Amino acid sequence: MRAPVFWFISFFIITESGDGILGGNDDIETKRELIVNKKNHPGSVQEYELLLQVSYKDSKEKRVVKNLLKLLKPPSLWLHGPMEIVRAKATTYCGNRNGVLRCACEDGYTWFPPSCLDPQKCHLHMAESPQSCDCHPNNLTQSVHFCERTKVWGTFKINERFTKDLWNSSSAIYSKYTTGIEIQLKEAYKSIQGFESVRVTQFRDGNIIAGYEVVGSSSASDLLSAMEQVAGKAKAGLRKLFLLEDDSFRIFGEVQCNSIFFGFGFNKDEYTLPCSRGYTGNITAKCLPFGWQVIRETCVLSQLEELKENFSVIAGNASEAAMSSLVQNLSIIIRQNPSTTAGNLASVVSILGNVSSLSLASHFRVSNSTMEDVINIADHILNSASVNNWTILLQEEKHASSELLETLENISVLVPPTALPLNFSREFINWKGIPVSESQHKLGYNYQTELFPPNTSIPVRGRVIIGSDQFQRSLPETIISMASLTLGNILPITKTRNDHVNGPVISTLIQNYSVNEIFLSFSKIDSNLSQPHCVFWDFSHLQWDDAGCHLVNETPDTVMCRCTHLTSFSMLMSPFVPPAITPVVKWITFVGLGLSIGSLILCLIIEALFWKQVKKSQTSHTRHICMVNIALCLLIADVWFIIAANVKATVNPSGICIAAVFLTHFFYLSLFFWMLTVGILLAYRIVFVFHHMAISLMMAVGFCLGYGCPLIISVITIAVTEPSNGYRRKDSCWLNWSRGSKPLLALAVPALTIVAVNLVVVLLVLTKLWRPAVGERLSQDNQATVVRVGKSLLILTPLLGLTWGFGIGTMVDSQNVAWHVIFALLNASQGFFILCFGMLLDSKLRQLLFNKLSPLNSWKQTSKQNSSDLSAKPKGAKFFNPLQHKGNTLGEEKFITKEYQPK
């Protein structure tokens, strides 16, 4: 049986209505278009494009649906005024393939690159023929960019003074210009093959700049070419009516932005329009790569402006009844005019704030009906679909969301105990108030709430628990709790912190009462975010603060917090170290990395200067090859770590971030595998004393381990996790660590395994060093052994990467600040330790440096004298050195042979 196929049908309905540009996006899933019908309706009309989704199983059902289009009639009760269906068209059909929605265009229609359906969530395959669009199925309800007829756009300038009446589709001058332009252009283009219609889409300031849109059934290139050929005829027709500016007539086959509201435009164009009739203010949009984006908007409903003025009148002689009546009127206005423009949001917050301030100052009480009106108003402006308008508002009024929360709290505490209990459960806010009784002595307080994020049936729960021991004194009168998911999206987060509100915002209010302890439980909205910390909203500093709040417990789906004050709480999820030490660890990291990078560059320079001198023996040659590769891998890894830390994962192209993650992963793995190579060679020298491996074989093993294994692990990791978008974190350029994908294990497991192996090697070396050399007096044994052991530990610890073992502490006990500080301090500066203990402790290299750099013979004599003194020491003091820093490889091999020669 064939799977159902989705088919999108567009209906255009004409109705007598208002004019102008609607302020904001209006939470409506239809597109609006403004035209003037000269024949049937001399006044203004408004055109709605309704998008209908119909499913069919086979071609027979598809024909039935097409026939249905011809029989459609407008509904009898719809809006206010006469209607007719102008046209109905089937444009886009879709099918489900392996959980992905693939859509294509009907014959005669095409996508308009680079957008298809939802440009931020869908991908257009432009190389395919025909072009297809892949999306996740739940994106359909927000889609607006469907297949359409071919479009070409044009502009020209009229040398006449611009008037704002040209933005009013009901004005006589608007009708005059649009009618004249469309008649002349239609006359010029009607002979073009495939031409269907022409329509004026916009008037802009700057004399009069007119923009129009031509629709046709031929290809874009053919339609554009044909229009260019008759451009002279079009200009001649326009000059009959208007004073056309020379060289202003232009035609475009592609535009970056195009919408019914703002017309078409190009990159970074800004366009300001007045709000529609019934609103005051303006709306400004900017053309960005993904389309027009509203950047400023002050559209306020005229009735709200009148209500603000009425409040100013009654403020001097206010009463509880007057405040209740004002809130009731506000609720009615919002219910009748559901548009949540940024200007409306600002006005509602302002009116409620004034009501709250006056009621508190006058000691008014709030009735249960008034409180219900307030919650209904709050539920409307906290609609998840209004978050974009909140974002626009907060750009101009940064504290609006904080003012709303504070206002709701202030009004809530004005509800008297006699009006309680009350419980208002709405879609976007829940509110509950109870009168306190003697039961709190035994049971304490327990508040539970349940909210549903948009487009999901999985609830997000919150719970507040206050123990009975907190109510052993005189009892308070009331306890109020409210919760909202939208507040977490609109209360600002400090830009310097990469945090996300990942649970409901819960506010619990006990007036004139304090408690020492409160527990809050939150469901996680996004379980992929890690390392939670609990915070409260600080009204005095207008930011989230974690003072007095601590994480108690975390499960894959919930977080439990404990706080010692009552205000607004939320649970933030941060992918980094505990926030209290973030600045310290960040400072340690970058200072250490800078020091490490400088030291590693110096290491490589020293190796290059004295390479011929240090590679004379097999052991020395092998050791210095490993040293060079360790320094090189660590240097490149540190550089890419800094690059990844400065790439903004949510702003920069994802390719840059993925490249930074891959290269950082690969070179840190190479570092560990070269350290493993050093450990293996060291163990080989200790265990197989009389066996000698060819240097070519050693290097083959070293390079296969050092670069081959890391390459295999890195490629497999990205190949397995990147197709499902699980390779990197969503908020930073590093390997992901979430419930669904943990590619960070591809670094942690090999690294910690190598550290464990190298730790065994170090213990083996220390065991050999602890045994006294043949002929060494026991009285000198302890002192000599301690010196040898200490020196070996200094050398081996950075070279074998033992300090990375502290990473276990940061993974197991991530809230312990000591692990983070120690880990950052030791490993960010690893390059510096390699320079100091891996190279500068080598007496031969020191001597070569002194000979190379010192112009004073006395320094040379001192070095020679030191060398003579060292060579004069008894052989018994010259014990096996695992890294052979004195450069006397031949002497070392003879000594080892002598020490282990059978009697």
Short mmCIF file of N, CA and C in Angstrom, two decimals, residues 170-304:
data_model
loop_
_atom_site.label_atom_id
_atom_site.label_comp_id
_atom_site.label_asym_id
_atom_site.label_seq_id
_atom_site.Cartn_x
_atom_site.Cartn_y
_atom_site.Cartn_z
N SER A 170 -5.88 52.24 0.65
CA SER A 170 -7.25 52.74 0.46
C SER A 170 -7.27 54.18 -0.03
N SER A 171 -6.11 54.80 -0.15
CA SER A 171 -6.07 56.21 -0.56
C SER A 171 -6.24 56.33 -2.07
N ALA A 172 -6.71 57.49 -2.49
CA ALA A 172 -6.94 57.73 -3.92
C ALA A 172 -5.62 57.77 -4.69
N ILE A 173 -4.57 58.35 -4.08
CA ILE A 173 -3.30 58.46 -4.79
C ILE A 173 -2.66 57.08 -4.97
N TYR A 174 -2.84 56.18 -3.99
CA TYR A 174 -2.34 54.82 -4.12
C TYR A 174 -3.04 54.12 -5.29
N SER A 175 -4.36 54.26 -5.35
CA SER A 175 -5.13 53.65 -6.43
C SER A 175 -4.73 54.22 -7.77
N LYS A 176 -4.47 55.52 -7.83
CA LYS A 176 -4.09 56.17 -9.08
C LYS A 176 -2.76 55.61 -9.61
N TYR A 177 -1.79 55.53 -8.74
CA TYR A 177 -0.47 55.09 -9.18
C TYR A 177 -0.46 53.60 -9.53
N THR A 178 -1.03 52.76 -8.66
CA THR A 178 -0.99 51.32 -8.94
C THR A 178 -1.78 50.96 -10.20
N THR A 179 -2.95 51.60 -10.38
CA THR A 179 -3.75 51.31 -11.56
C THR A 179 -3.02 51.71 -12.83
N GLY A 180 -2.47 52.90 -12.83
CA GLY A 180 -1.77 53.39 -14.02
C GLY A 180 -0.55 52.54 -14.35
N ILE A 181 0.25 52.22 -13.34
CA ILE A 181 1.47 51.43 -13.58
C ILE A 181 1.13 50.04 -14.09
N GLU A 182 0.16 49.38 -13.47
CA GLU A 182 -0.18 48.02 -13.87
C GLU A 182 -0.76 47.98 -15.29
N ILE A 183 -1.56 48.98 -15.68
CA ILE A 183 -2.12 49.01 -17.04
C ILE A 183 -1.02 49.15 -18.08
N GLN A 184 -0.07 50.06 -17.83
CA GLN A 184 0.99 50.29 -18.81
C GLN A 184 1.94 49.08 -18.91
N LEU A 185 2.28 48.49 -17.78
CA LEU A 185 3.19 47.35 -17.81
C LEU A 185 2.51 46.13 -18.43
N LYS A 186 1.24 45.94 -18.14
CA LYS A 186 0.52 44.80 -18.73
C LYS A 186 0.44 44.94 -20.24
N GLU A 187 0.27 46.15 -20.69
CA GLU A 187 0.22 46.40 -22.13
C GLU A 187 1.55 46.08 -22.78
N ALA A 188 2.65 46.39 -22.08
CA ALA A 188 3.98 46.16 -22.64
C ALA A 188 4.36 44.68 -22.62
N TYR A 189 3.91 43.95 -21.58
CA TYR A 189 4.35 42.57 -21.40
C TYR A 189 3.37 41.53 -21.92
N LYS A 190 2.21 41.91 -22.36
CA LYS A 190 1.18 40.92 -22.69
C LYS A 190 1.57 40.05 -23.89
N SER A 191 2.48 40.53 -24.71
CA SER A 191 2.90 39.75 -25.88
C SER A 191 3.98 38.72 -25.54
N ILE A 192 4.50 38.76 -24.31
CA ILE A 192 5.56 37.82 -23.91
C ILE A 192 4.95 36.44 -23.69
N GLN A 193 5.58 35.42 -24.27
CA GLN A 193 5.10 34.06 -24.11
C GLN A 193 5.23 33.61 -22.64
N GLY A 194 4.17 33.12 -22.07
CA GLY A 194 4.18 32.67 -20.69
C GLY A 194 3.83 33.75 -19.68
N PHE A 195 3.65 35.00 -20.11
CA PHE A 195 3.29 36.07 -19.18
C PHE A 195 1.89 35.84 -18.62
N GLU A 196 1.75 36.02 -17.28
CA GLU A 196 0.45 35.82 -16.64
C GLU A 196 -0.08 37.08 -15.99
N SER A 197 0.74 37.76 -15.18
CA SER A 197 0.22 38.93 -14.45
C SER A 197 1.35 39.85 -14.04
N VAL A 198 1.00 41.09 -13.73
CA VAL A 198 1.95 42.05 -13.19
C VAL A 198 1.24 42.77 -12.05
N ARG A 199 1.97 43.06 -11.01
CA ARG A 199 1.36 43.67 -9.82
C ARG A 199 2.36 44.59 -9.14
N VAL A 200 1.93 45.79 -8.78
CA VAL A 200 2.75 46.72 -8.01
C VAL A 200 2.82 46.20 -6.57
N THR A 201 4.04 46.06 -6.06
CA THR A 201 4.22 45.48 -4.73
C THR A 201 4.66 46.48 -3.69
N GLN A 202 5.24 47.61 -4.10
CA GLN A 202 5.79 48.51 -3.09
C GLN A 202 6.02 49.91 -3.64
N PHE A 203 5.92 50.89 -2.73
CA PHE A 203 6.35 52.26 -2.97
C PHE A 203 7.31 52.63 -1.85
N ARG A 204 8.43 53.23 -2.23
CA ARG A 204 9.42 53.59 -1.22
C ARG A 204 9.81 55.04 -1.38
N ASP A 205 10.27 55.58 -0.25
CA ASP A 205 10.67 56.99 -0.19
C ASP A 205 11.95 57.20 -1.00
N GLY A 206 12.17 58.43 -1.48
CA GLY A 206 13.31 58.77 -2.31
C GLY A 206 12.75 59.18 -3.66
N ASN A 207 12.12 60.41 -3.75
CA ASN A 207 11.11 60.70 -4.76
C ASN A 207 10.07 59.60 -4.62
N ILE A 208 9.66 58.95 -5.72
CA ILE A 208 8.76 57.80 -5.59
C ILE A 208 9.43 56.62 -6.28
N ILE A 209 9.83 55.62 -5.49
CA ILE A 209 10.44 54.41 -6.04
C ILE A 209 9.39 53.32 -6.04
N ALA A 210 8.97 52.90 -7.23
CA ALA A 210 7.93 51.89 -7.37
C ALA A 210 8.58 50.54 -7.67
N GLY A 211 8.03 49.51 -7.07
CA GLY A 211 8.49 48.15 -7.33
C GLY A 211 7.33 47.29 -7.78
N TYR A 212 7.59 46.40 -8.75
CA TYR A 212 6.51 45.56 -9.26
C TYR A 212 7.02 44.13 -9.45
N GLU A 213 6.06 43.21 -9.61
CA GLU A 213 6.37 41.79 -9.72
C GLU A 213 5.62 41.22 -10.92
N VAL A 214 6.36 40.50 -11.76
CA VAL A 214 5.78 39.86 -12.94
C VAL A 214 5.77 38.36 -12.72
N VAL A 215 4.64 37.71 -12.97
CA VAL A 215 4.49 36.27 -12.81
C VAL A 215 4.25 35.65 -14.17
N GLY A 216 4.96 34.52 -14.42
CA GLY A 216 4.80 33.84 -15.70
C GLY A 216 4.97 32.35 -15.56
N SER A 217 4.67 31.63 -16.63
CA SER A 217 4.77 30.17 -16.62
C SER A 217 6.04 29.68 -17.29
N SER A 218 6.78 30.55 -17.97
CA SER A 218 8.04 30.15 -18.60
C SER A 218 9.16 30.20 -17.58
N SER A 219 10.36 29.80 -17.99
CA SER A 219 11.50 29.81 -17.07
C SER A 219 11.90 31.24 -16.74
N ALA A 220 12.61 31.39 -15.64
CA ALA A 220 13.01 32.73 -15.19
C ALA A 220 13.91 33.41 -16.22
N SER A 221 14.84 32.66 -16.79
CA SER A 221 15.76 33.26 -17.77
C SER A 221 15.01 33.71 -19.03
N ASP A 222 14.04 32.89 -19.49
CA ASP A 222 13.28 33.27 -20.69
C ASP A 222 12.40 34.48 -20.41
N LEU A 223 11.76 34.49 -19.24
CA LEU A 223 10.89 35.62 -18.90
C LEU A 223 11.69 36.90 -18.75
N LEU A 224 12.86 36.81 -18.10
CA LEU A 224 13.71 37.98 -17.91
C LEU A 224 14.21 38.50 -19.25
N SER A 225 14.63 37.60 -20.12
CA SER A 225 15.15 38.01 -21.43
C SER A 225 14.07 38.70 -22.26
N ALA A 226 12.86 38.15 -22.21
CA ALA A 226 11.77 38.74 -22.98
C ALA A 226 11.40 40.12 -22.44
N MET A 227 11.43 40.28 -21.12
CA MET A 227 11.10 41.59 -20.53
C MET A 227 12.16 42.63 -20.87
N GLU A 228 13.39 42.22 -20.95
CA GLU A 228 14.45 43.16 -21.33
C GLU A 228 14.28 43.63 -22.77
N GLN A 229 13.77 42.75 -23.62
CA GLN A 229 13.58 43.13 -25.02
C GLN A 229 12.48 44.17 -25.20
N VAL A 230 11.48 44.14 -24.31
CA VAL A 230 10.37 45.11 -24.44
C VAL A 230 10.48 46.20 -23.37
N ALA A 231 11.67 46.35 -22.78
CA ALA A 231 11.84 47.37 -21.74
C ALA A 231 11.56 48.76 -22.28
N GLY A 232 11.97 49.02 -23.52
CA GLY A 232 11.73 50.34 -24.10
C GLY A 232 10.25 50.65 -24.21
N LYS A 233 9.49 49.64 -24.59
CA LYS A 233 8.04 49.83 -24.69
C LYS A 233 7.43 50.10 -23.32
N ALA A 234 7.92 49.38 -22.30
CA ALA A 234 7.39 49.58 -20.94
C ALA A 234 7.71 50.98 -20.44
N LYS A 235 8.92 51.45 -20.67
CA LYS A 235 9.30 52.80 -20.22
C LYS A 235 8.50 53.86 -20.96
N ALA A 236 8.28 53.66 -22.27
CA ALA A 236 7.50 54.64 -23.04
C ALA A 236 6.08 54.74 -22.50
N GLY A 237 5.48 53.58 -22.14
CA GLY A 237 4.14 53.61 -21.59
C GLY A 237 4.06 54.33 -20.26
N LEU A 238 5.07 54.10 -19.40
CA LEU A 238 5.08 54.75 -18.09
C LEU A 238 5.27 56.26 -18.21
N ARG A 239 6.07 56.68 -19.23
CA ARG A 239 6.32 58.13 -19.40
C ARG A 239 5.06 58.87 -19.85
N LYS A 240 4.08 58.15 -20.37
CA LYS A 240 2.82 58.81 -20.72
C LYS A 240 2.09 59.33 -19.49
N LEU A 241 2.35 58.67 -18.33
CA LEU A 241 1.64 59.03 -17.10
C LEU A 241 2.51 59.76 -16.07
N PHE A 242 3.80 59.40 -16.04
CA PHE A 242 4.65 59.91 -14.97
C PHE A 242 5.97 60.44 -15.55
N LEU A 243 6.60 61.31 -14.76
CA LEU A 243 7.92 61.84 -15.11
C LEU A 243 8.97 60.83 -14.63
N LEU A 244 9.36 59.94 -15.53
CA LEU A 244 10.26 58.84 -15.19
C LEU A 244 11.70 59.32 -15.17
N GLU A 245 12.44 58.97 -14.12
CA GLU A 245 13.86 59.35 -14.04
C GLU A 245 14.68 58.48 -14.99
N ASP A 246 15.60 59.13 -15.72
CA ASP A 246 16.41 58.40 -16.69
C ASP A 246 17.25 57.33 -16.00
N ASP A 247 17.40 56.20 -16.68
CA ASP A 247 18.24 55.07 -16.23
C ASP A 247 17.81 54.48 -14.89
N SER A 248 16.58 54.74 -14.48
CA SER A 248 16.12 54.17 -13.19
C SER A 248 15.34 52.88 -13.39
N PHE A 249 15.02 52.54 -14.62
CA PHE A 249 14.21 51.36 -14.91
C PHE A 249 15.11 50.12 -14.89
N ARG A 250 14.86 49.21 -13.96
CA ARG A 250 15.70 48.02 -13.81
C ARG A 250 14.83 46.79 -13.61
N ILE A 251 15.37 45.65 -14.09
CA ILE A 251 14.68 44.36 -13.98
C ILE A 251 15.62 43.37 -13.32
N PHE A 252 15.10 42.54 -12.40
CA PHE A 252 15.92 41.59 -11.65
C PHE A 252 15.33 40.19 -11.77
N GLY A 253 16.22 39.23 -12.06
CA GLY A 253 15.79 37.84 -12.10
C GLY A 253 15.85 37.18 -10.73
N GLU A 254 16.64 37.73 -9.82
CA GLU A 254 16.77 37.20 -8.47
C GLU A 254 16.77 38.33 -7.46
N VAL A 255 16.15 38.11 -6.33
CA VAL A 255 16.21 39.06 -5.21
C VAL A 255 16.51 38.27 -3.95
N GLN A 256 17.16 38.91 -2.99
CA GLN A 256 17.53 38.19 -1.76
C GLN A 256 16.36 38.08 -0.80
N CYS A 257 15.53 39.09 -0.76
CA CYS A 257 14.38 39.08 0.16
C CYS A 257 13.12 39.39 -0.63
N ASN A 258 12.04 38.71 -0.27
CA ASN A 258 10.76 38.97 -0.93
C ASN A 258 9.64 38.53 -0.01
N SER A 259 8.75 39.43 0.32
CA SER A 259 7.61 39.10 1.17
C SER A 259 6.45 40.00 0.80
N ILE A 260 5.27 39.56 1.19
CA ILE A 260 4.08 40.35 0.92
C ILE A 260 4.10 41.65 1.71
N PHE A 261 4.66 41.62 2.92
CA PHE A 261 4.67 42.81 3.77
C PHE A 261 5.62 43.89 3.24
N PHE A 262 6.87 43.51 2.97
CA PHE A 262 7.91 44.50 2.67
C PHE A 262 8.35 44.49 1.21
N GLY A 263 7.72 43.68 0.38
CA GLY A 263 8.13 43.64 -1.02
C GLY A 263 9.45 42.92 -1.17
N PHE A 264 10.23 43.33 -2.18
CA PHE A 264 11.51 42.68 -2.42
C PHE A 264 12.64 43.64 -2.08
N GLY A 265 13.80 43.06 -1.84
CA GLY A 265 14.96 43.88 -1.49
C GLY A 265 16.24 43.07 -1.60
N PHE A 266 17.35 43.73 -1.32
CA PHE A 266 18.66 43.13 -1.43
C PHE A 266 19.40 43.24 -0.10
N ASN A 267 20.56 42.62 -0.04
CA ASN A 267 21.29 42.46 1.22
C ASN A 267 21.46 43.80 1.95
N LYS A 268 21.08 43.80 3.23
CA LYS A 268 21.22 44.92 4.16
C LYS A 268 20.32 46.12 3.83
N ASP A 269 19.37 45.94 2.92
CA ASP A 269 18.37 47.00 2.71
C ASP A 269 17.51 47.13 3.96
N GLU A 270 17.18 48.37 4.34
CA GLU A 270 16.25 48.63 5.44
C GLU A 270 15.04 49.35 4.90
N TYR A 271 13.89 48.97 5.38
CA TYR A 271 12.64 49.51 4.87
C TYR A 271 11.71 49.77 6.05
N THR A 272 11.23 50.99 6.18
CA THR A 272 10.34 51.39 7.27
C THR A 272 8.97 51.70 6.72
N LEU A 273 7.94 51.12 7.33
CA LEU A 273 6.56 51.33 6.94
C LEU A 273 5.74 51.72 8.15
N PRO A 274 4.67 52.49 7.92
CA PRO A 274 3.76 52.76 9.05
C PRO A 274 2.95 51.51 9.37
N CYS A 275 2.51 51.40 10.58
CA CYS A 275 1.67 50.28 10.97
C CYS A 275 0.30 50.42 10.32
N SER A 276 -0.45 49.34 10.32
CA SER A 276 -1.75 49.34 9.64
C SER A 276 -2.74 50.22 10.39
N ARG A 277 -3.85 50.46 9.75
CA ARG A 277 -4.87 51.32 10.34
C ARG A 277 -5.38 50.69 11.63
N GLY A 278 -5.52 51.48 12.66
CA GLY A 278 -5.87 51.00 13.99
C GLY A 278 -4.67 50.89 14.89
N TYR A 279 -3.47 51.08 14.31
CA TYR A 279 -2.22 51.04 15.08
C TYR A 279 -1.50 52.37 14.92
N THR A 280 -0.72 52.71 15.91
CA THR A 280 0.19 53.85 15.80
C THR A 280 1.62 53.32 15.82
N GLY A 281 2.53 54.08 15.17
CA GLY A 281 3.93 53.66 15.16
C GLY A 281 4.40 53.17 13.81
N ASN A 282 5.63 52.68 13.76
CA ASN A 282 6.26 52.22 12.53
C ASN A 282 6.87 50.84 12.72
N ILE A 283 7.18 50.20 11.61
CA ILE A 283 7.84 48.91 11.63
C ILE A 283 8.99 48.94 10.62
N THR A 284 10.19 48.54 11.05
CA THR A 284 11.38 48.57 10.21
C THR A 284 11.94 47.17 10.05
N ALA A 285 12.22 46.80 8.81
CA ALA A 285 12.78 45.48 8.51
C ALA A 285 14.10 45.64 7.77
N LYS A 286 14.96 44.64 7.93
CA LYS A 286 16.27 44.63 7.26
C LYS A 286 16.39 43.34 6.48
N CYS A 287 16.94 43.44 5.27
CA CYS A 287 17.11 42.27 4.42
C CYS A 287 18.38 41.53 4.83
N LEU A 288 18.20 40.31 5.31
CA LEU A 288 19.30 39.46 5.74
C LEU A 288 19.33 38.21 4.85
N PRO A 289 20.39 37.37 4.96
CA PRO A 289 20.48 36.22 4.07
C PRO A 289 19.28 35.29 4.10
N PHE A 290 18.56 35.23 5.23
CA PHE A 290 17.41 34.33 5.30
C PHE A 290 16.09 35.05 5.10
N GLY A 291 16.12 36.32 4.66
CA GLY A 291 14.89 37.05 4.36
C GLY A 291 14.76 38.32 5.18
N TRP A 292 13.60 38.97 5.07
CA TRP A 292 13.35 40.19 5.84
C TRP A 292 13.28 39.86 7.33
N GLN A 293 13.98 40.66 8.13
CA GLN A 293 13.97 40.49 9.58
C GLN A 293 13.55 41.81 10.21
N VAL A 294 12.47 41.78 11.00
CA VAL A 294 12.03 43.00 11.69
C VAL A 294 13.05 43.35 12.77
N ILE A 295 13.58 44.57 12.72
CA ILE A 295 14.58 45.01 13.69
C ILE A 295 14.04 46.06 14.66
N ARG A 296 13.02 46.79 14.24
CA ARG A 296 12.37 47.77 15.13
C ARG A 296 10.88 47.77 14.84
N GLU A 297 10.10 47.87 15.90
CA GLU A 297 8.66 47.87 15.71
C GLU A 297 7.98 48.53 16.89
N THR A 298 7.15 49.51 16.62
CA THR A 298 6.45 50.25 17.69
C THR A 298 4.95 50.30 17.41
N CYS A 299 4.41 49.25 16.82
CA CYS A 299 2.99 49.24 16.46
C CYS A 299 2.14 48.97 17.70
N VAL A 300 1.38 49.96 18.11
CA VAL A 300 0.54 49.86 19.31
C VAL A 300 -0.91 50.05 18.90
N LEU A 301 -1.74 49.16 19.36
CA LEU A 301 -3.18 49.26 19.10
C LEU A 301 -3.72 50.57 19.67
N SER A 302 -4.51 51.26 18.89
CA SER A 302 -5.04 52.57 19.33
C SER A 302 -5.83 52.45 20.62
N GLN A 303 -6.55 51.34 20.79
CA GLN A 303 -7.34 51.15 22.02
C GLN A 303 -6.44 51.04 23.25
N LEU A 304 -5.24 50.46 23.08
CA LEU A 304 -4.30 50.40 24.20
C LEU A 304 -3.77 51.78 24.55
#
